[in-house]
Each structure stands twice: as C-alpha cells, then as structure tokens.
XYZ file of C-alpha atoms in Angstrom:
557
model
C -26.827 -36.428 -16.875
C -28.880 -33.527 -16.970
C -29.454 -31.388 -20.215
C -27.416 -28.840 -19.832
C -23.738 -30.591 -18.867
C -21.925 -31.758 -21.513
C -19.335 -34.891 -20.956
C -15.838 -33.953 -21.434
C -14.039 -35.044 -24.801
C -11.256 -37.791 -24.558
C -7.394 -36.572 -24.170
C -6.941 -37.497 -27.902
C -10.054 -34.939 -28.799
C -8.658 -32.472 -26.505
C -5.235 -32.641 -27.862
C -5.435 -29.720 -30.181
C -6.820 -27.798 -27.635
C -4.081 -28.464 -24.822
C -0.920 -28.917 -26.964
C -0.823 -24.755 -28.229
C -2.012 -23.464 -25.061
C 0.588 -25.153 -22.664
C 3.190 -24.242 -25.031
C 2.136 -20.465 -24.975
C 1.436 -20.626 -21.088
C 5.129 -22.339 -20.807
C 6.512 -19.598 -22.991
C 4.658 -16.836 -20.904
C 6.083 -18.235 -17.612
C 9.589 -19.203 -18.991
C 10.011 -15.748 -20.174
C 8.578 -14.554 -17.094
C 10.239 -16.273 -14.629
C 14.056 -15.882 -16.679
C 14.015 -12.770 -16.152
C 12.723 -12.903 -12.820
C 16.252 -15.023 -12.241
C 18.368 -13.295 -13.973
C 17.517 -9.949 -11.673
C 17.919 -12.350 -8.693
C 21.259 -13.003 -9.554
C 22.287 -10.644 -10.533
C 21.284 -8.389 -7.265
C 24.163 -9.338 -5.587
C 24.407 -6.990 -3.600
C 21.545 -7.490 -1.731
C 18.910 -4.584 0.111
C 22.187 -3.556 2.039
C 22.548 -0.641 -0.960
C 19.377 0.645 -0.421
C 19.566 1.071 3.227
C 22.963 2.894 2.365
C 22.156 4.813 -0.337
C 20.005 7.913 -0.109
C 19.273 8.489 -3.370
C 17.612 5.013 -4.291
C 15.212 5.761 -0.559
C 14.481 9.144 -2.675
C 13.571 7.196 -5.858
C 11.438 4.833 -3.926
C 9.845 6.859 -2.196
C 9.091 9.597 -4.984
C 7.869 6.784 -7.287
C 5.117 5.577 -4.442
C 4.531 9.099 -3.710
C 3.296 10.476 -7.215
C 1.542 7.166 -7.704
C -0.807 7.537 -4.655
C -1.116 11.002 -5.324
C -2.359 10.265 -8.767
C -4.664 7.546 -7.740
C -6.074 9.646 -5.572
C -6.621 12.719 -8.205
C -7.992 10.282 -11.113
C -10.392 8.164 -8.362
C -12.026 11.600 -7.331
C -12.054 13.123 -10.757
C -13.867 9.886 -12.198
C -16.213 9.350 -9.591
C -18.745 12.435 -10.367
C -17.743 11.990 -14.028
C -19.087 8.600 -13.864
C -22.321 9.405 -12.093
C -23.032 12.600 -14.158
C -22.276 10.210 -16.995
C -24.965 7.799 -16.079
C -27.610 10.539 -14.804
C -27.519 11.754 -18.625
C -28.258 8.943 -20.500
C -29.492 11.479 -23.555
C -26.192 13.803 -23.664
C -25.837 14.885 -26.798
C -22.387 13.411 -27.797
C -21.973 11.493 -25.030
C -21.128 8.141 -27.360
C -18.097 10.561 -28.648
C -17.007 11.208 -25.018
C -16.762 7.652 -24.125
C -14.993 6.812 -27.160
C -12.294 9.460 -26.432
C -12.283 7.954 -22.842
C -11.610 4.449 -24.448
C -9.025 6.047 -26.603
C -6.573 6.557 -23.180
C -5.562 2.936 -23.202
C -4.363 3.229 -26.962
C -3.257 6.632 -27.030
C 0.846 6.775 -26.259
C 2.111 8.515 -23.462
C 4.675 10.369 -25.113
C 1.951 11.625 -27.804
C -0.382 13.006 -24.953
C 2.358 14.547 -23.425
C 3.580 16.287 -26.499
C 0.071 18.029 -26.307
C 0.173 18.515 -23.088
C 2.960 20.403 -23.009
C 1.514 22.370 -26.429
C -1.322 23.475 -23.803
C -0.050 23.913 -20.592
C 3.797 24.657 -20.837
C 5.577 27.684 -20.888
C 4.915 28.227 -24.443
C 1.376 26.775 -24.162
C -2.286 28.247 -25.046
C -3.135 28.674 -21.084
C 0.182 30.436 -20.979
C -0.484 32.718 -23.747
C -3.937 33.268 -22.173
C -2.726 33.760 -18.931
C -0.370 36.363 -19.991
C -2.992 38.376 -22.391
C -4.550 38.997 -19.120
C -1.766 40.497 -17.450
C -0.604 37.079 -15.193
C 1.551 34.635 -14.876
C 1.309 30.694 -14.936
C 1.672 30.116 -10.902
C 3.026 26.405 -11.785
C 5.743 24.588 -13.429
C 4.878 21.583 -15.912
C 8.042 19.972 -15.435
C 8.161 18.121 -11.622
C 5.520 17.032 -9.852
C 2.906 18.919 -11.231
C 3.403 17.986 -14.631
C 3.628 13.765 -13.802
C 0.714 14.241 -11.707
C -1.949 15.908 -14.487
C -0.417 13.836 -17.486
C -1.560 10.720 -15.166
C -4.737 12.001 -14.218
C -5.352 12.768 -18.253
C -4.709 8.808 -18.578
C -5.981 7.649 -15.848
C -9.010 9.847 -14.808
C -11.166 8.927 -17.920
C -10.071 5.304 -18.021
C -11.298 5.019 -14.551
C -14.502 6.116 -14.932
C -15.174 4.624 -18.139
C -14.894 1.453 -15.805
C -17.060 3.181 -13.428
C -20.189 3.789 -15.852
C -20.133 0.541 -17.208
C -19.823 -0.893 -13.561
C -22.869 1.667 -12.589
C -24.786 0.702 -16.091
C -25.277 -2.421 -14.598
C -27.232 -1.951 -11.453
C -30.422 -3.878 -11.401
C -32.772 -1.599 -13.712
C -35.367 -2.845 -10.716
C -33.377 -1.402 -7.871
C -33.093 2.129 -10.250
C -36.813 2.179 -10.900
C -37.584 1.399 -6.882
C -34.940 4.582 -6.253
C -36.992 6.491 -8.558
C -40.415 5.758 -7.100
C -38.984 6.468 -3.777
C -37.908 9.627 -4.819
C -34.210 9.186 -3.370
C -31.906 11.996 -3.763
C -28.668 12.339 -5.322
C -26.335 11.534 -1.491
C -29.193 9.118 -0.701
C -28.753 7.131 -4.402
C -25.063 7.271 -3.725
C -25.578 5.304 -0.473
C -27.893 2.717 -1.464
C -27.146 2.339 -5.323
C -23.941 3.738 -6.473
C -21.387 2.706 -3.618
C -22.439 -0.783 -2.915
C -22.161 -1.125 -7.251
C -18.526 0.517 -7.343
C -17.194 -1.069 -4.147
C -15.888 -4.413 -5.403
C -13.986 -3.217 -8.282
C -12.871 -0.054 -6.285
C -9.733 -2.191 -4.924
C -8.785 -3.620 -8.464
C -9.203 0.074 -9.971
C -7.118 2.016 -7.230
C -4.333 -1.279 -8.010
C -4.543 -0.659 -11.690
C -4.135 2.857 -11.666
C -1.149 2.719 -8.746
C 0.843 -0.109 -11.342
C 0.349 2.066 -14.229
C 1.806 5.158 -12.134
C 4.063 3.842 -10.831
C 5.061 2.344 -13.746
C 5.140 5.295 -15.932
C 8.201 6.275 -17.661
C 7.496 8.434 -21.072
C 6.153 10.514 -18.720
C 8.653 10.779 -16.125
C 11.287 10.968 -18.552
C 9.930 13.622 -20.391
C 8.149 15.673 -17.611
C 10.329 14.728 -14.637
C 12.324 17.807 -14.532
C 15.685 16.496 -12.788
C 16.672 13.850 -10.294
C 14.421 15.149 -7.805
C 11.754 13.482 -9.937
C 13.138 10.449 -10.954
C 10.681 6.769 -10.397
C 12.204 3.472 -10.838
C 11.718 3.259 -14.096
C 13.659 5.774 -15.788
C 16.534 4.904 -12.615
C 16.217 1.318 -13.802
C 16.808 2.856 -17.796
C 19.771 5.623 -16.435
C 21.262 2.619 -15.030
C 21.410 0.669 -17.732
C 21.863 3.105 -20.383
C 24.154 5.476 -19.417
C 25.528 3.947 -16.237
C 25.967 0.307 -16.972
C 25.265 -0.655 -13.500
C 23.382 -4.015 -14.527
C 23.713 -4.628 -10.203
C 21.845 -1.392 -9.342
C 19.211 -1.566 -12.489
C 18.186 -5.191 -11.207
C 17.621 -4.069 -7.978
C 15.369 -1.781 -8.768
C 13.338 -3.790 -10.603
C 12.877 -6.210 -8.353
C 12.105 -3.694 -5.676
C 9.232 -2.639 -8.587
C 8.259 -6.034 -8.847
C 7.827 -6.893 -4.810
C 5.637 -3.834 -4.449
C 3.683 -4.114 -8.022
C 2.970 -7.546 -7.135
C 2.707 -8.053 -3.355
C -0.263 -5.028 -4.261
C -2.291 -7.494 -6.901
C -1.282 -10.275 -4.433
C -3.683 -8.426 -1.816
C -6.116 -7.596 -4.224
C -6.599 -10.909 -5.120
C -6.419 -12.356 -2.114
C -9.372 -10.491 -0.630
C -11.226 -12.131 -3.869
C -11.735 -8.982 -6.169
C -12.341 -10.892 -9.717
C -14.323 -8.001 -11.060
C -12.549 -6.657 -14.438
C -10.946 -3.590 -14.057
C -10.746 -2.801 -17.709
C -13.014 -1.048 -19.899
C -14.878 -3.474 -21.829
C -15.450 -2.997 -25.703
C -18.601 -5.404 -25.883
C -20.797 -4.291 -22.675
C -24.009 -2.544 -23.937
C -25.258 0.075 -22.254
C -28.781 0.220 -20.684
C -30.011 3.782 -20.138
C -34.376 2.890 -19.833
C -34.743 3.878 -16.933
C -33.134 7.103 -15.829
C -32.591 8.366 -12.007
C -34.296 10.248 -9.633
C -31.351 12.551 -9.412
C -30.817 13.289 -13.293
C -33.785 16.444 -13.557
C -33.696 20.029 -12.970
C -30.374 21.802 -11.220
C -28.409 18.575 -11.225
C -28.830 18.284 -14.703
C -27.218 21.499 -15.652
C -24.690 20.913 -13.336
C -23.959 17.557 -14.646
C -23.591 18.865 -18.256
C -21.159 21.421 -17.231
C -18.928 19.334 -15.449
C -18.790 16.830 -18.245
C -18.554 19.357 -20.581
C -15.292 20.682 -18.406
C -13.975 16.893 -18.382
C -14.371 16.432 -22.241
C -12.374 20.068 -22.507
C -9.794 18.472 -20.483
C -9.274 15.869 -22.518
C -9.976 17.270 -25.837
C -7.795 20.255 -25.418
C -4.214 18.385 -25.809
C -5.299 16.413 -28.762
C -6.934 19.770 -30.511
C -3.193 21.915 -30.041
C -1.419 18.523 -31.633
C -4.408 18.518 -34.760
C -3.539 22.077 -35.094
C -0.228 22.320 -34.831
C 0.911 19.283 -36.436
C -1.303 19.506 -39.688
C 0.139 22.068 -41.148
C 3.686 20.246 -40.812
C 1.840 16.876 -42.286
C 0.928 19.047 -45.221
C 4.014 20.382 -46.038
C 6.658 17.681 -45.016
C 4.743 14.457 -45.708
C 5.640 14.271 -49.271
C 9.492 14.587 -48.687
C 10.353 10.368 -49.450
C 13.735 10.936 -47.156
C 11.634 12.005 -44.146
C 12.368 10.389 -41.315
C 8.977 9.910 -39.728
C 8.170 7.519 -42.928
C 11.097 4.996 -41.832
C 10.019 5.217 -37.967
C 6.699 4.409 -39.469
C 7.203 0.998 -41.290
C 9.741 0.252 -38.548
C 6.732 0.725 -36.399
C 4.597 -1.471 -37.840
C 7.154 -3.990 -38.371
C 7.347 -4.432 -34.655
C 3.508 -4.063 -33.785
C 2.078 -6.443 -36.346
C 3.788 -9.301 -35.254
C 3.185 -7.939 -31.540
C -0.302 -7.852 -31.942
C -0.816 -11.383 -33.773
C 1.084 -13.453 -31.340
C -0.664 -11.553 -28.732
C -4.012 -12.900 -29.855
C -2.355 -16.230 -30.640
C -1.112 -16.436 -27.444
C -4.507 -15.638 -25.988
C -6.403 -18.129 -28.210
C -4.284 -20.923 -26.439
C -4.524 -20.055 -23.316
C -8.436 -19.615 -23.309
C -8.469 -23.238 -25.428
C -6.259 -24.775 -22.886
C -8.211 -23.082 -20.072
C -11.737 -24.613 -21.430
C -9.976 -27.940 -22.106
C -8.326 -28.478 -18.945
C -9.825 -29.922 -15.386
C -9.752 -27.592 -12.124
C -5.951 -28.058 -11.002
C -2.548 -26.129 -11.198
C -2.618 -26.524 -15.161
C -5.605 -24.589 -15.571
C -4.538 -22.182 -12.911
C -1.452 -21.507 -14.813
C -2.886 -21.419 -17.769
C -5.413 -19.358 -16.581
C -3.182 -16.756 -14.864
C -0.356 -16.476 -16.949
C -2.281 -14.219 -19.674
C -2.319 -11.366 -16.222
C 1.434 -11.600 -15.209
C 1.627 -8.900 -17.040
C -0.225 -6.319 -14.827
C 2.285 -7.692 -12.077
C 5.156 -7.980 -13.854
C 5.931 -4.149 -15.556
C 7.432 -4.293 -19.144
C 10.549 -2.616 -17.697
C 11.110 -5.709 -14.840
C 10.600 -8.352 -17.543
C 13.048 -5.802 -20.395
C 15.919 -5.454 -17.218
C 15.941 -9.139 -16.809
C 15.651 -10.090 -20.803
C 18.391 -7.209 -21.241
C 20.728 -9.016 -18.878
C 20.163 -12.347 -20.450
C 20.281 -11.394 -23.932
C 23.341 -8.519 -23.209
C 25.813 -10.154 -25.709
C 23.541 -10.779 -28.681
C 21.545 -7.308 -28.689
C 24.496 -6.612 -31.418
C 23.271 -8.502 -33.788
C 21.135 -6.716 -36.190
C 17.442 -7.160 -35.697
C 17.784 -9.218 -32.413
C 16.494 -6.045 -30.024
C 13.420 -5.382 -32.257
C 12.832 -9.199 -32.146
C 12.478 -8.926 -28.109
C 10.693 -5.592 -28.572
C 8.192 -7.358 -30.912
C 7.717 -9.952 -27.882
C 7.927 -7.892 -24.507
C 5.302 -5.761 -26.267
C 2.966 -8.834 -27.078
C 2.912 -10.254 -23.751
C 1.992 -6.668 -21.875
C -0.906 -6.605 -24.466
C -2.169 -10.350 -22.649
C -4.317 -8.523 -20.124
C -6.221 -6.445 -23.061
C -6.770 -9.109 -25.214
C -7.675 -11.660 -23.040
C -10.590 -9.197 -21.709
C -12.072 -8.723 -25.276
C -12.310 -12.678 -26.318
C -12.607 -14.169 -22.630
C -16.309 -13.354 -22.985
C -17.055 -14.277 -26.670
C -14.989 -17.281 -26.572
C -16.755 -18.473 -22.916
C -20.029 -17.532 -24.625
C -19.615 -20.207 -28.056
C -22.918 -22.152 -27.348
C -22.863 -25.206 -25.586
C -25.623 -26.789 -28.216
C -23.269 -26.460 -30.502
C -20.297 -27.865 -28.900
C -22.311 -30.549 -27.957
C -23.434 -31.313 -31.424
C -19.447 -30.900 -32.404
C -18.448 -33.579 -30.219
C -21.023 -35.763 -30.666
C -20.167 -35.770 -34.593
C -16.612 -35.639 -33.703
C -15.683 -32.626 -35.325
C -12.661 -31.096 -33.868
C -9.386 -29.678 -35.272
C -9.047 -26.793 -38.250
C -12.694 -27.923 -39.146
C -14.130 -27.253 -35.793
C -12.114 -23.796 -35.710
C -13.271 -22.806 -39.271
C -17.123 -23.938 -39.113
C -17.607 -23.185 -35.466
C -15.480 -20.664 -33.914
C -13.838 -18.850 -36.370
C -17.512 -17.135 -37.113
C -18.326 -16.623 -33.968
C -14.615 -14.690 -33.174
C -13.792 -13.249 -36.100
C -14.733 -9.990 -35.184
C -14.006 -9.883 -31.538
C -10.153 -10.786 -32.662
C -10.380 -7.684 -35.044
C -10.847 -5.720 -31.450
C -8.158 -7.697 -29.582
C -5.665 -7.262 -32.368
C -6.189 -3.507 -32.369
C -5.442 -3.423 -29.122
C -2.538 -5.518 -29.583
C -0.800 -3.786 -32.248
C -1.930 0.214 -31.530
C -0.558 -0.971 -28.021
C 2.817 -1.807 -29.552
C 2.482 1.169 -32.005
C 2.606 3.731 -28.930
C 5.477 1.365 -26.722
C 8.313 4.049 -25.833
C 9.380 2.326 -22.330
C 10.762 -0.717 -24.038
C 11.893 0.187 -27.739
C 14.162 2.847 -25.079
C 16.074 -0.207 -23.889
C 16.461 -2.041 -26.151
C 16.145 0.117 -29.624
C 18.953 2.242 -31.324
C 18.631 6.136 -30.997
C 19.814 5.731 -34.958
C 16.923 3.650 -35.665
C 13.878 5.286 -33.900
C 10.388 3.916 -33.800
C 7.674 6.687 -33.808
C 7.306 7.558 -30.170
C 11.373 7.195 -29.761
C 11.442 9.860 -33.257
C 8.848 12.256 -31.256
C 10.976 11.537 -27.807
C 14.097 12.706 -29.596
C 12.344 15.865 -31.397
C 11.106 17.256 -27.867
C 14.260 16.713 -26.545
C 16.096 18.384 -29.114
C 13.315 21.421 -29.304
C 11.935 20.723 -32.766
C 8.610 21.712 -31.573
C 6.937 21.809 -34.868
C 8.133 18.696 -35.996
C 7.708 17.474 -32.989
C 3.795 18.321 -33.324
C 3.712 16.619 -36.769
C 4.845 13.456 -35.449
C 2.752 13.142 -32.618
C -0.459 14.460 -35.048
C 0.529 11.263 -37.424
C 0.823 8.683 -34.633
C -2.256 9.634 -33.232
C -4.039 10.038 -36.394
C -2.558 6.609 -37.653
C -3.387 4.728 -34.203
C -7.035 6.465 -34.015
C -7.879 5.328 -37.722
C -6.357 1.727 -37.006
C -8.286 0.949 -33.813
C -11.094 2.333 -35.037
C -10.922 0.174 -38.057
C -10.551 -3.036 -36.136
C -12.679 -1.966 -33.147
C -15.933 -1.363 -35.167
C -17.063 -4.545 -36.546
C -15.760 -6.279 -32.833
C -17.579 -3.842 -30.959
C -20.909 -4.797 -32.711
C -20.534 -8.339 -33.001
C -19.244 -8.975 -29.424
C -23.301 -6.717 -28.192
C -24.984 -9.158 -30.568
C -23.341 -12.250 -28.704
C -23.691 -10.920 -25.720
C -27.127 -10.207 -26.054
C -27.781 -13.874 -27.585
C -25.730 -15.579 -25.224
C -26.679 -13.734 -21.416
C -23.308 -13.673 -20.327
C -21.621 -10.317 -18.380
C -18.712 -8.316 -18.864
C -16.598 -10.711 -17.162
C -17.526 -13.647 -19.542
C -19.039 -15.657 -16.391
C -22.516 -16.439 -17.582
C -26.035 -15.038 -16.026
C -27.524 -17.163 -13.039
C-alpha cells in the first residue's frame, strides 16, 4: 500500500456518511421521477394533439427559436468580452465588473426586466433620448426583441464570466511562449484561446439554450401576445386559467424530452468541464499577452467599457427611480412590500438550508460509496435539475398535490422545496471542490483514531467548510428570494412574494412602485449574497491554493 491511498473505512464507519446521503439522493429522484409519472399519465392524449394543433407547433417552435437565437447573441457577445477581459489584467475596476457579471445568476428576472423596461421601453431613457433628437425608437420591447436582449443581459455576462476563468487557466508557459513568439491577436485565438474554450463550449451553448428556453418572467412579462408565447408560460396559461391539466403535461414533457435529450448529448460526447462560474477560482494575470498593448488596448477598454454600460444601465434607472419611493413609503408598517418580504424569506431560508443539506449528503455519500450505480445516482442526482426545469417538476407536483394546495401553507411548503432542489447544481459547484479537497493526511489520521460522526464533522470538516457553505447558502436562498416561475403556480395572487408583488405592479402600471420594489429586492439580494459570499470566496482561494485542486474539484496531476 503505497503512501498516498488510504484503505476504505468499514460499512459501520461509513454509516453516517451513507445513511443521509441516500435518503436525500432517494428524495431527489422520488420527487423527480413522481412528477415525471404523473405528466406521463396524465398525457393521455398522446403527440396526436400536437400534430393537430397549430398553435402548440407555434409554441414549440417559437420557444426553440428565441432560445437559439439568444445563444447565439450571448456566445458572440461574451466571446470578445472574455478575451478583452483577460488581455487587461490591470483594468481599473475590472474586479467590480466581474462581480456584477457574477451577480446575473442571483439577480431575478423579473427585477432586471423591470429596469429594462425603465431604459429601453416606450417610456424609457433611450426613448427620451431618442426623441430629444428628433427620432423615434425603430423597435418594440415587447416580442421578440425584448425576450431576446433581456436574455442576452443574463446570459451574455454569465457566459463569459465562464469564459475568463476558462481562459485564466491556460498554461502561464504556453502564454509566455505566445508572447516571445510575438503571436498576434487571430494567431493567439488559434493556438491559445480556441483549443482552451472548446470543451466547455458544448456545456455553455446547453446551459444557456435550457435557461432560454426555460425562461418565463421574461416571456410573461415581455412576450407581447400569443405570438410570443414558450412552453412555459403555455404550460402556466394552461393550468391557471385554462385548467387543461392534459395539455399543461404535455408540454412539459415535450420541455423535458428536448431539455434533456440536449444534456443527454452533451454528456455523452464526455463534456465534464463546469459550466458555471466558480466563486473560489483565483485568477492569474503574471503574465500578460502579446495582443494586450497599443491599439488593441484602447479598443479593448472601450468595448468593455460599452459591456459594463449595458449592464449597469438597467440597475442605475431601478437605483434611481426606486429610491426615492424607498424613502418615502418604507416607513408606512401596512405596506405591502414588508409582508412580501418576510413571506420571502420564509420560503428562501428553508430553501437555501436544505439545499446545502441536501448537497452535504450527496457529496458524503458520493466519497463514501464504491464506483457502481449508487454512487452514480448519488452523484447525478444533485444535476437533474439543469435537465429537469422547475416548471416540469411544479406541472407534475401540481397534479399530484391538486387537492391539498387548499390547505393553508401547503403551496409555500412545495415552493420552499422545488426552489431548493433547482439551487442543487449551484451549490454543489461551490463545496464539490472544498469538500474533495479536505486533506487526505487528515482523514487518514481520523480513521486511524476512529474518529467519525458529529466529532469528525465538528473538529475536521466543519472548519474547513464553514465558509464555503456561507457561499452555497447565498446562492441557495438569494436563488429562492428572486423565484417568480414557481411561487406563479403554486402561490396566491392575495399572498405575493416579492417578485410576484413587482409582477403584479407592472402589470397593473404602478411604475413607481413598481421601481421601489424591484430597487429593495435587488438591494436586499445584493447585500445578502454579498454577506455570505465574502468570507466563502476567500476561504475557498486559500484551500485551493493549499490543496492544488481545479475549478472542477478533480485534483492537479
């Protein structure tokens, strides 16, 4: 036995281990695959409807449509973003820029589109400019062109914050050799920046595509009429207004054969790379590139500047526009943005603890257990979420649970839940690494002095984690905090969380108060993930820099 294996524990020392993490993986995939059956059969009617009916082709194909289209607009936008990004190592407020790219996974939908719409709608600042000069806006927000740039806002900087942190880690030998060779900017593309971005390029396009197609704040609120209806919101008119249970559970499986046959082929062709930003990468900018002096950097720094605009601009109108409303209504005690609030939080809390509960299992039973189909479960079940969309898993829950969502507290209960598991993915990528990195030393001393239990958790892991599950539950719970897609199916227009408040204020034209709420979500989910992102972010660098292991918790060779 060579020094650096360590012999597995017995069963009876692995027991603590296994036992919480097959019960969470059990949960995931009973919840999973119920309402998987329950939109099986209740499909009766088979794919003979949508052969018949033209408007569900229309939906279909609409939904694919504006999802390719904004792949392809966020890919192309991110791609020079990324490389300018990584050319200017020394930007002046660069670190600001990639936090506000960061910020597009917390940020909710409905909140960015509130300030979208406050800068590029009919009423808007580009309006009003456009106008002073004596024109016309030559678009519409509402359709096509309004889905496509809210998902290009979202998407667009999420993608290439993947990309620089996939570019940050070419070989700082292969970027010095470019340099000394004196390789221009088409040349370093070729040999340096494609070959880097290539593997993840298929698990990126698939990401973006789900969460497009996906999309339904958006949609609902920028769609425009039925000519710009996706599954989603079809799948939510069905069951909402329509009660055709038959056609809403067709649609979502339709969603779920093309959501997951896509990850199906992206796995299959053996694309592990993450394809989410990662909190605890470092960044190495020593040695900068060949192509980062002299015109190229000016024209770098103007088209990031032009990106951070972009994104800067919707959350600026909100600021501005909602203060003054904060100011003036905040200290009125029968407001009604104070009950959406707590109600808020009483669904994300719990969301975002048995999110990282649920994760702590399944990366315990995953370490514990041999190579087999246990593991494989276990190990998988914490990404059925990517390939099963909240609204699938809410149609199928919804038709199980359709005689008890009367009882009071039972829909925020499933909320609370659905919301949980779709914040797996997230969480599992923040403590996959710290928790793969613990140091095999000191596991081996554990075992040899047969400390396992609450005593190896609190002397061993618990310092080690502690701040890398103050990241994951920030993700977990500003996740929940910004859910509109499944409090709209199963919450009560009387009882509104925050994003369902601000849905119902645009739709109803209370603009200002509209502007207020979406300035105090954003303000409360900024401070709160900034709070519990801080210490994680700096503790998870230290650990990776102690340990040697990547992004992707799989250590150095």
């Amino acid at each position: 036995m060579t020094a650096l294996t360590r012999p597995a524990p017995p069963f009876s020392r692995r027991r603590w281990q296994l036992a919480p993490g097959l019960v969470f993986t059990s949960l995931v995939l009973v919840l999973m695959g119920g309402g998987l059956l329950a939109l099986i059969l209740r499909a009766d009617s088979g794919p003979s409807e949508l052969w018949q009916s033209p408007y569900l082709q229309g939906v279909i194909r609409f939904t694919a449509w504006q999802a390719s289209l904004s792949v392809i607009g966020s890919l192309l936008i991110a791609i020079p973003i990324a490389r300018a990004l990584v050319r200017q190592p020394d930007l002046p407020g660069r670190a600001g820029l990639l936090r506000l790219m960061e910020m597009s996974l917390v940020m909710p939908t409905i909140v960015a589109v509130s300030g979208l719409v406050a800068v590029y709608g009919r009423r808007g600042w580009l309006a009003e400019v456009t106008e002073w000069a004596g024109g016309s806006l030559p678009w519409n927000l509402y359709g096509i062109s309004g889905i496509l740039l809210a998902h290009i806002f979202f998407n667009a900087p999420l993608a290439a914050r993947v990309m620089v942190q996939t570019l940050e880690r070419v070989p700082v030998s292969q970027r010095r050799a470019a340099s000394q060779l004196g390789l221009g900017s088409w040349q370093l593309w070729r040999v340096l920046d494609w070959p880097a971005l290539r593997p993840v390029m298929p698990g990126l396009a698939a990401l973006v595509f789900s969460l497009c197609f996906t999309s339904f704040a958006i949609v609902v609120t920028l769609g425009g009429g039925p000519g710009a209806t996706t599954i989603e919101v079809a799948i939510y008119q069905a069951l909402r207004f329509e009660f055709d249970f038959n056609r809403a559970a067709l649609l979502a499986f339709v969603q779920l054969l093309i959501c997951g046959g896509l990850w199906w082929l992206v796995f299959r062709k053996n694309r592990h790379q993450a394809v989410l930003p990662d909190q605890s990468s470092s960044t190495d900018t020593g040695s900068l590139r060949a192509d980062s002096a002299g015109w190229r950097r000016t024209t770098d720094r103007a088209l990031i500047g032009l990106f951070a605009l972009f994104l800067a601009l919707p959350v600026l109108a909100i600021a501005l526009r909602g203060v003054p409303w904060l100011a003036r209504e905040l200290t009125n005690p029968r407001l009604a943005l104070w009950d959406a609030t707590f109600r808020s939080l009483a669904i994300a809390l719990p969301a975002g603890l048995l999110a990282v509960a649920i994760t702590l299992a399944l990366l315990a039973a995953t370490s514990a257990l041999k190579p087999g189909l246990p593991r494989s479960l276990a190990s998988v079940s914490g990404y059925l979420p990517l390939i099963v969309p909240p609204i699938v898993l809410g149609t199928g829950l919804f038709l199980l649970i359709q005689p008890r969502l009367g009882i009071q507290g039972y829909g925020l209960t499933v909320v609370a839940l659905i919301n949980s598991l779709m914040a797996l993915p997230f969480t599992l990528q923040v403590l996959r690494g710290p928790f793969q990195a613990m140091g095999t030393p000191a596991l081996r001393v554990a075992d040899q002095l047969d400390i396992r239990g609450w005593y190896r958790w609190r002397w061993l892991q618990w310092p080690r984690l502690k701040r890398p599950l103050a990241l994951a539950l920030g993700y977990g719970i500003t996740l929940s905090l910004g859910d509109f897609g499944v409090i709209a199916l199963f919450g009560s227009p009387a009882q509104p969380t925050l994003p369902m408040l601000l849905h119902q204020q645009l739709g109803s034209y209370q603009v200002a108060a509209a502007t207020g709420t979406a300035c105090w979500l954003l303000i409360f989910i900024a401070a709160l993930f900034t709070l519990l992102s801080r210490p994680g972010r700096v503790a998870s660098r230290s650990a990776m820099r102690d340990t040697g292991v990547t992004h992707t918790g799989v250590p150095h060779a």
